[in-house]
XYZ file of C-alpha atoms in Angstrom:
457
model
C 21.590 130.647 57.350
C 22.719 134.216 56.646
C 20.855 136.171 53.961
C 21.020 139.837 53.058
C 18.579 142.114 51.241
C 21.078 144.961 50.947
C 19.917 146.679 54.134
C 20.027 144.052 56.843
C 20.976 140.447 57.325
C 18.773 137.630 58.558
C 19.909 134.511 60.343
C 17.415 131.726 59.724
C 17.606 128.269 61.153
C 15.654 125.780 59.064
C 15.818 122.060 58.537
C 19.137 122.490 56.720
C 21.855 125.102 56.224
C 22.814 126.943 53.051
C 25.038 129.879 52.196
C 23.775 132.336 49.577
C 26.848 133.125 47.547
C 28.137 133.182 43.998
C 31.754 132.139 43.808
C 33.435 133.759 46.784
C 31.169 136.806 46.968
C 27.763 136.953 48.638
C 24.893 137.909 46.356
C 22.729 140.895 47.304
C 18.998 140.744 46.605
C 16.550 143.654 46.665
C 14.137 141.675 48.812
C 13.772 138.322 50.489
C 10.296 137.122 51.360
C 8.726 133.933 52.636
C 8.499 131.393 49.840
C 5.706 132.044 47.353
C 2.928 129.475 47.224
C 0.440 128.960 44.419
C -2.664 128.142 46.439
C -4.723 126.710 43.565
C -3.230 124.975 40.548
C -3.262 121.768 38.531
C 0.415 120.961 38.023
C -0.113 117.856 35.894
C -2.260 119.703 33.380
C 0.035 122.701 33.482
C 2.749 120.325 32.331
C 0.432 119.043 29.580
C -0.382 122.616 28.523
C 3.301 123.472 28.212
C 3.560 120.944 25.358
C 0.158 121.688 23.722
C -1.218 124.288 21.290
C -1.441 127.583 23.167
C -4.654 129.432 22.252
C -4.447 132.024 25.031
C -5.975 135.379 24.178
C -7.960 134.108 21.190
C -11.652 135.009 21.249
C -12.726 134.344 17.639
C -13.398 130.755 16.511
C -11.950 131.535 13.081
C -8.615 132.496 14.667
C -8.522 129.239 16.614
C -9.401 127.218 13.522
C -6.535 128.903 11.666
C -4.055 127.900 14.383
C -5.413 124.343 14.292
C -5.020 124.134 10.518
C -1.407 125.311 10.778
C -0.571 122.741 13.458
C -2.424 119.933 11.647
C -0.229 120.340 8.571
C 2.750 119.199 10.665
C 0.989 116.107 12.071
C 0.532 112.662 10.545
C -3.072 111.704 9.710
C -4.905 110.298 12.717
C -2.685 111.958 15.363
C -4.528 113.823 18.084
C -4.262 117.615 18.102
C -4.797 119.148 21.552
C -4.772 122.705 22.788
C -6.254 125.083 25.331
C -6.783 128.726 26.168
C -9.531 130.125 23.911
C -12.357 132.185 25.407
C -15.368 132.831 23.165
C -18.188 135.292 23.986
C -20.612 132.726 22.573
C -20.265 129.095 21.413
C -18.476 128.520 18.089
C -20.366 127.421 14.978
C -20.152 123.737 13.998
C -17.941 122.581 11.146
C -14.968 124.946 11.502
C -12.675 122.363 13.074
C -13.716 119.725 10.536
C -12.464 122.022 7.775
C -9.307 122.976 9.687
C -8.175 119.408 10.457
C -10.146 116.857 8.428
C -7.602 114.059 9.033
C -6.892 114.612 12.734
C -9.072 114.328 15.832
C -9.074 117.709 17.622
C -9.746 118.377 21.311
C -9.476 122.007 22.428
C -10.229 123.183 25.949
C -11.443 126.651 26.836
C -9.357 128.877 29.051
C -11.341 127.822 32.117
C -11.253 124.089 31.208
C -15.023 123.893 31.709
C -15.828 123.411 28.028
C -14.180 121.747 25.033
C -14.482 122.118 21.263
C -14.020 118.976 19.165
C -14.266 118.026 15.502
C -16.126 115.137 13.887
C -12.995 112.948 13.901
C -12.715 113.320 17.682
C -16.417 112.561 18.114
C -15.974 109.372 16.095
C -12.950 108.331 18.166
C -14.973 108.792 21.352
C -18.086 107.109 19.955
C -20.221 110.255 20.182
C -23.183 110.434 17.837
C -26.670 111.800 17.465
C -27.998 109.285 19.985
C -25.402 110.005 22.689
C -26.801 111.511 25.876
C -24.626 113.750 28.061
C -23.665 112.523 31.532
C -25.044 114.022 34.706
C -23.353 117.375 35.260
C -22.598 117.809 31.549
C -24.210 119.098 28.360
C -23.631 119.138 24.569
C -24.040 121.503 21.701
C -24.742 119.456 18.558
C -24.108 120.069 14.866
C -26.764 119.901 12.174
C -26.716 116.104 12.239
C -26.991 115.910 16.021
C -23.358 114.985 16.653
C -21.851 116.693 19.742
C -19.163 119.227 18.892
C -19.037 121.533 21.955
C -18.877 119.836 25.353
C -19.774 121.498 28.635
C -18.443 120.433 32.021
C -18.531 116.662 32.602
C -19.476 115.900 29.017
C -15.735 116.255 28.359
C -15.185 113.054 30.329
C -16.605 111.052 27.410
C -13.590 112.071 25.312
C -10.795 112.099 27.894
C -10.235 108.292 27.921
C -9.543 108.408 24.184
C -6.835 111.085 24.368
C -3.139 110.277 24.708
C -2.888 109.948 28.493
C -0.902 112.387 30.620
C 2.285 110.994 32.070
C 4.583 111.385 35.059
C 6.832 113.479 32.823
C 3.997 115.980 32.349
C 3.678 116.303 36.124
C 7.427 116.692 36.505
C 7.487 119.364 33.768
C 4.697 121.322 35.438
C 6.263 121.218 38.901
C 9.661 122.281 37.595
C 8.083 125.279 35.889
C 6.490 126.403 39.161
C 9.863 126.089 40.865
C 11.521 128.074 38.072
C 9.084 130.927 38.741
C 10.084 131.214 42.401
C 7.392 129.094 44.051
C 8.321 126.873 46.968
C 4.883 125.224 47.296
C 1.862 124.429 45.143
C -1.633 123.369 46.199
C -2.763 120.704 43.684
C -6.514 121.044 43.437
C -8.089 117.685 42.779
C -8.517 117.750 38.992
C -5.637 115.374 38.408
C -6.548 111.685 37.989
C -5.973 109.621 41.144
C -2.885 107.931 39.675
C -1.141 111.323 39.531
C -0.819 111.169 43.315
C 1.175 107.953 43.007
C 3.404 109.581 40.388
C 4.085 112.482 42.752
C 4.800 110.131 45.644
C 7.342 108.307 43.506
C 9.419 111.295 42.362
C 11.873 113.738 43.874
C 9.744 116.842 44.276
C 11.199 120.286 43.464
C 8.781 121.973 45.913
C 6.239 121.186 48.616
C 2.865 119.880 47.497
C -0.499 120.240 49.197
C -2.708 117.668 47.475
C -6.487 117.367 47.181
C -8.055 114.229 45.728
C -11.219 114.365 43.606
C -14.517 113.585 45.231
C -14.954 109.811 45.408
C -11.227 109.062 45.035
C -10.108 109.538 48.641
C -11.473 106.403 50.253
C -8.708 103.942 51.003
C -6.101 106.715 51.198
C -4.528 107.933 54.430
C -4.143 111.699 54.881
C -0.866 113.102 56.136
C 2.680 114.043 55.119
C 4.606 111.823 52.713
C 7.978 113.493 52.467
C 7.306 116.895 50.898
C 3.770 115.940 49.849
C 0.839 116.650 52.162
C -2.202 114.552 51.233
C -4.717 116.889 52.762
C -8.182 117.310 51.259
C -11.084 116.245 49.058
C -12.196 118.504 46.194
C -15.840 119.204 45.301
C -17.365 121.293 42.494
C -20.477 123.313 43.341
C -20.691 124.785 39.815
C -18.815 125.507 36.591
C -17.130 128.650 35.268
C -18.070 132.060 33.909
C -16.443 131.731 30.493
C -18.365 128.537 29.726
C -21.588 130.063 31.145
C -21.805 127.254 33.700
C -21.089 129.309 36.840
C -24.311 128.987 38.881
C -25.798 132.474 39.168
C -28.912 134.145 40.566
C -29.103 136.559 37.633
C -29.478 134.819 34.253
C -26.999 134.968 31.392
C -28.155 136.748 28.215
C -29.497 133.447 26.842
C -31.729 133.017 29.883
C -29.734 130.217 31.521
C -28.396 130.501 35.063
C -25.422 128.147 34.842
C -25.034 124.617 36.084
C -24.771 123.133 39.580
C -22.392 120.176 39.601
C -21.892 118.237 42.858
C -25.207 118.467 44.738
C -24.933 120.269 48.042
C -26.478 117.224 49.703
C -23.498 115.199 48.466
C -21.117 117.823 49.846
C -22.750 117.483 53.239
C -22.828 113.690 53.247
C -19.475 112.827 51.686
C -17.879 115.924 53.183
C -18.748 114.773 56.680
C -17.300 111.324 55.960
C -14.075 112.867 54.629
C -13.707 115.199 57.623
C -14.138 112.296 60.027
C -11.451 110.400 58.091
C -8.991 113.289 58.552
C -9.360 115.060 55.193
C -10.137 118.740 54.825
C -12.611 119.964 52.161
C -11.921 122.283 49.216
C -15.027 123.351 47.288
C -15.075 125.131 43.916
C -17.698 127.906 43.924
C -17.741 130.699 41.323
C -21.333 131.887 40.818
C -23.451 133.666 43.427
C -25.787 130.691 43.918
C -22.855 128.309 44.294
C -21.112 130.564 46.832
C -24.236 130.892 48.951
C -25.043 127.197 48.758
C -21.527 126.271 49.887
C -21.711 128.814 52.706
C -24.883 127.136 53.927
C -23.221 123.709 53.778
C -20.119 124.998 55.590
C -22.203 126.435 58.415
C -23.648 122.962 58.918
C -20.196 121.324 58.750
C -18.447 123.955 60.889
C -18.763 122.168 64.262
C -16.996 119.088 62.882
C -14.341 121.233 61.167
C -13.651 123.061 64.447
C -13.393 119.708 66.208
C -10.862 118.448 63.655
C -8.880 121.701 63.636
C -9.486 122.394 59.937
C -10.091 125.558 58.002
C -12.520 124.557 55.265
C -11.627 125.984 51.867
C -13.794 127.766 49.329
C -12.060 127.951 45.954
C -12.532 130.928 43.568
C -15.318 132.801 45.471
C -15.635 134.891 42.332
C -19.153 136.395 42.535
C -20.582 137.384 45.926
C -23.784 139.299 46.623
C -23.880 141.910 49.382
C -26.306 139.870 51.438
C -23.886 136.925 51.514
C -20.902 138.788 52.999
C -22.054 138.495 56.601
C -22.294 134.701 56.228
C -18.497 134.347 55.940
C -17.621 135.675 59.374
C -17.144 133.196 62.180
C -16.595 130.169 59.969
C -13.472 127.966 60.148
C -12.718 128.954 56.561
C -9.993 130.087 54.165
C -10.818 131.790 50.864
C -8.725 130.748 47.857
C -8.876 133.238 44.969
C -7.132 133.789 41.653
C -7.122 137.549 40.973
C -5.513 137.231 37.532
C -8.764 135.756 36.139
C -10.248 139.240 36.513
C -8.017 140.511 33.705
C -9.893 138.291 31.221
C -13.242 137.887 32.961
C -13.922 141.599 33.324
C -15.265 141.754 29.757
C -17.464 138.717 30.383
C -18.963 140.353 33.467
C -19.802 143.390 31.341
C -21.039 141.360 28.359
C -23.316 139.215 30.520
C -24.648 142.246 32.398
C -23.692 140.944 35.841
C -23.225 143.527 38.617
C -19.530 144.493 38.494
C -19.463 145.193 42.242
C -20.254 141.515 42.931
C -17.199 140.235 41.011
C -13.776 139.536 42.578
C -14.493 141.183 45.922
C -10.934 141.216 47.236
C -11.301 144.044 49.788
C -14.731 142.930 50.994
C -13.516 139.367 51.537
C -10.324 140.590 53.218
C -12.538 142.531 55.622
C -14.187 139.299 56.804
C -10.984 138.555 58.716
C -10.622 135.155 57.056
C -7.308 134.179 55.428
C -7.093 134.893 51.704
C -4.883 132.574 49.665
C -3.934 133.454 46.078
C -3.103 131.142 43.186
C -3.258 130.942 39.406
C -5.484 127.950 38.562
C -2.802 126.981 36.022
C -3.311 125.838 33.286
C -6.337 128.163 33.209
C -3.795 130.991 33.495
C -0.004 131.036 33.715
C 1.339 130.995 37.293
C 2.654 134.574 37.123
C 2.766 136.427 40.423
C 2.892 139.748 38.555
C -0.539 139.116 37.014
C -2.149 138.531 40.412
C -0.445 141.667 41.691
C -1.755 143.732 38.774
C -5.330 142.468 39.030
C -5.646 142.674 42.810
C -4.081 146.111 43.246
C -5.779 147.754 40.236
C -9.268 146.263 40.142
C -10.653 147.239 36.701
C -14.335 146.754 37.623
C -14.487 148.060 41.198
C -11.369 150.029 42.233
C -12.624 150.117 45.828
C -12.137 146.328 45.966
C -8.385 146.652 45.314
C -5.738 145.453 47.766
C -2.311 146.796 48.680
C 0.801 145.036 47.286
C 1.811 143.773 50.731
C -1.606 142.144 51.109
C -1.153 140.331 47.800
C 2.199 139.041 49.024
C 0.612 137.897 52.278
C -2.057 135.979 50.349
C 0.700 134.145 48.446
C 2.658 133.331 51.618
C 1.058 133.403 55.076
C -2.511 133.241 53.759
C -1.679 130.260 51.576
C 0.033 128.533 54.503
C -3.030 129.116 56.689
C -5.290 127.692 53.967
C -3.034 124.631 53.821
C -3.052 124.226 57.588
C 0.730 124.628 57.690
C 2.036 126.109 60.905
C 5.500 127.610 60.679
C 5.290 128.420 56.966
C 4.735 131.685 55.135
C 6.694 133.895 57.559
C 10.202 135.122 58.258
C 11.500 134.646 61.755
C 13.137 132.348 64.225
C 11.851 128.802 64.225
C 9.946 128.982 60.907
C 10.649 127.105 57.681
C 13.478 128.485 55.586
C 11.495 128.444 52.329
C 12.306 131.794 50.718
C 11.784 133.672 47.473
C 14.482 136.096 46.327
C 13.591 139.248 44.356
C 15.216 141.722 41.990
C 13.456 144.364 39.944
C 10.115 143.461 41.459
C 10.153 139.875 40.221
C 11.276 136.518 41.617
C 14.828 135.702 40.580
C 15.619 132.841 42.910
C 14.517 130.815 45.867
C 15.826 128.862 48.827
C 14.087 125.533 49.249
C 15.158 122.934 51.791
C 18.194 125.091 52.411
C 19.337 125.012 48.775
C 19.764 128.160 46.690
C 18.527 128.333 43.116
C 18.670 131.465 40.972
C 17.164 131.996 37.547
């Protein structure tokens, strides 16, 4: 396959052949790179978000309530109103959503998806009342009558079965949007319900999928390649997220709490060993300093089995790292999956909570460990925009010395992501490698070659 970037031509031999041309004239691109991968995303819920109420950038509960009231006026009574994207410096007061949408149940997720704000109608639909106890790994804030109205972590699961369910079309919509942005692969990170895997297996995929199943949902499944889908790993959660004050930290938040551990590390060791022996890799969410260090300890104990199986274990987010933990990364069979664009929003939280800024988003320090870095978006937590990761990682607003170079950001979206996925022959340009390519003009993706087929946008 002949391609040109305006200076030289490349002949690539992939699994199929394509000619890059428009009409009878070849198209010139400013740059051609290995195909971009989003190394951490939730494509089903990105598809859901694309049809929901977008609350991105809103930090005042009154603003959110105003948007809800506007949307509710266009809905029939009793119809669910869903949205996502708000980020509050402290929990909202009770009652605002009841006033904004008295006739509609409302379920709004925070930007990080680790908390949800509901109204009284939604609580009634889900059967939540003053006597309801939160599940393990979850917590409530209650209104003056004791009814839950703000749900932390796994407390959200009490409402989810009562929402209009996501559908295969939501998954298809999310995947197509990734493809439209120039991505040739997405790593689906185990938040999707187990049936979403069957939906993906039953559709024509517009890109390659690396798929992690939630903890407890992998038994009875066989890892491996199914067409363009690689069923590869089991996902664990060591803690929550910074915006919901559930990231598990050594230093307390201003209210005196230290966040919330989720899956016990003992469970990671026990079930993680079973999954590794069954041929699944492990991907573990760890944001706070205590979560990162706990997962490091568990990975050191699991490392001999991972080496035996030929896996690089994965730590997802790795957002807050103390100096004394850095030496614990070296020598592990490990890939580090980060989402730099979260720094653009979370920088003010780090300052507001009084956490050491030098411990947050340690791109350069983690790069120096010699382990592969893989970058993604965590969509729908943030839009899957390569430019946002580039901005955050190359111009670190909290610790400029932790910044990376643009070519390192590109590597983390290509070769680093392929290494995290365990994909040999991906993420590079050269003879004998996969012909998954992203095409660039003006510093942004404008097309891609996937399975030998050109698409421009």
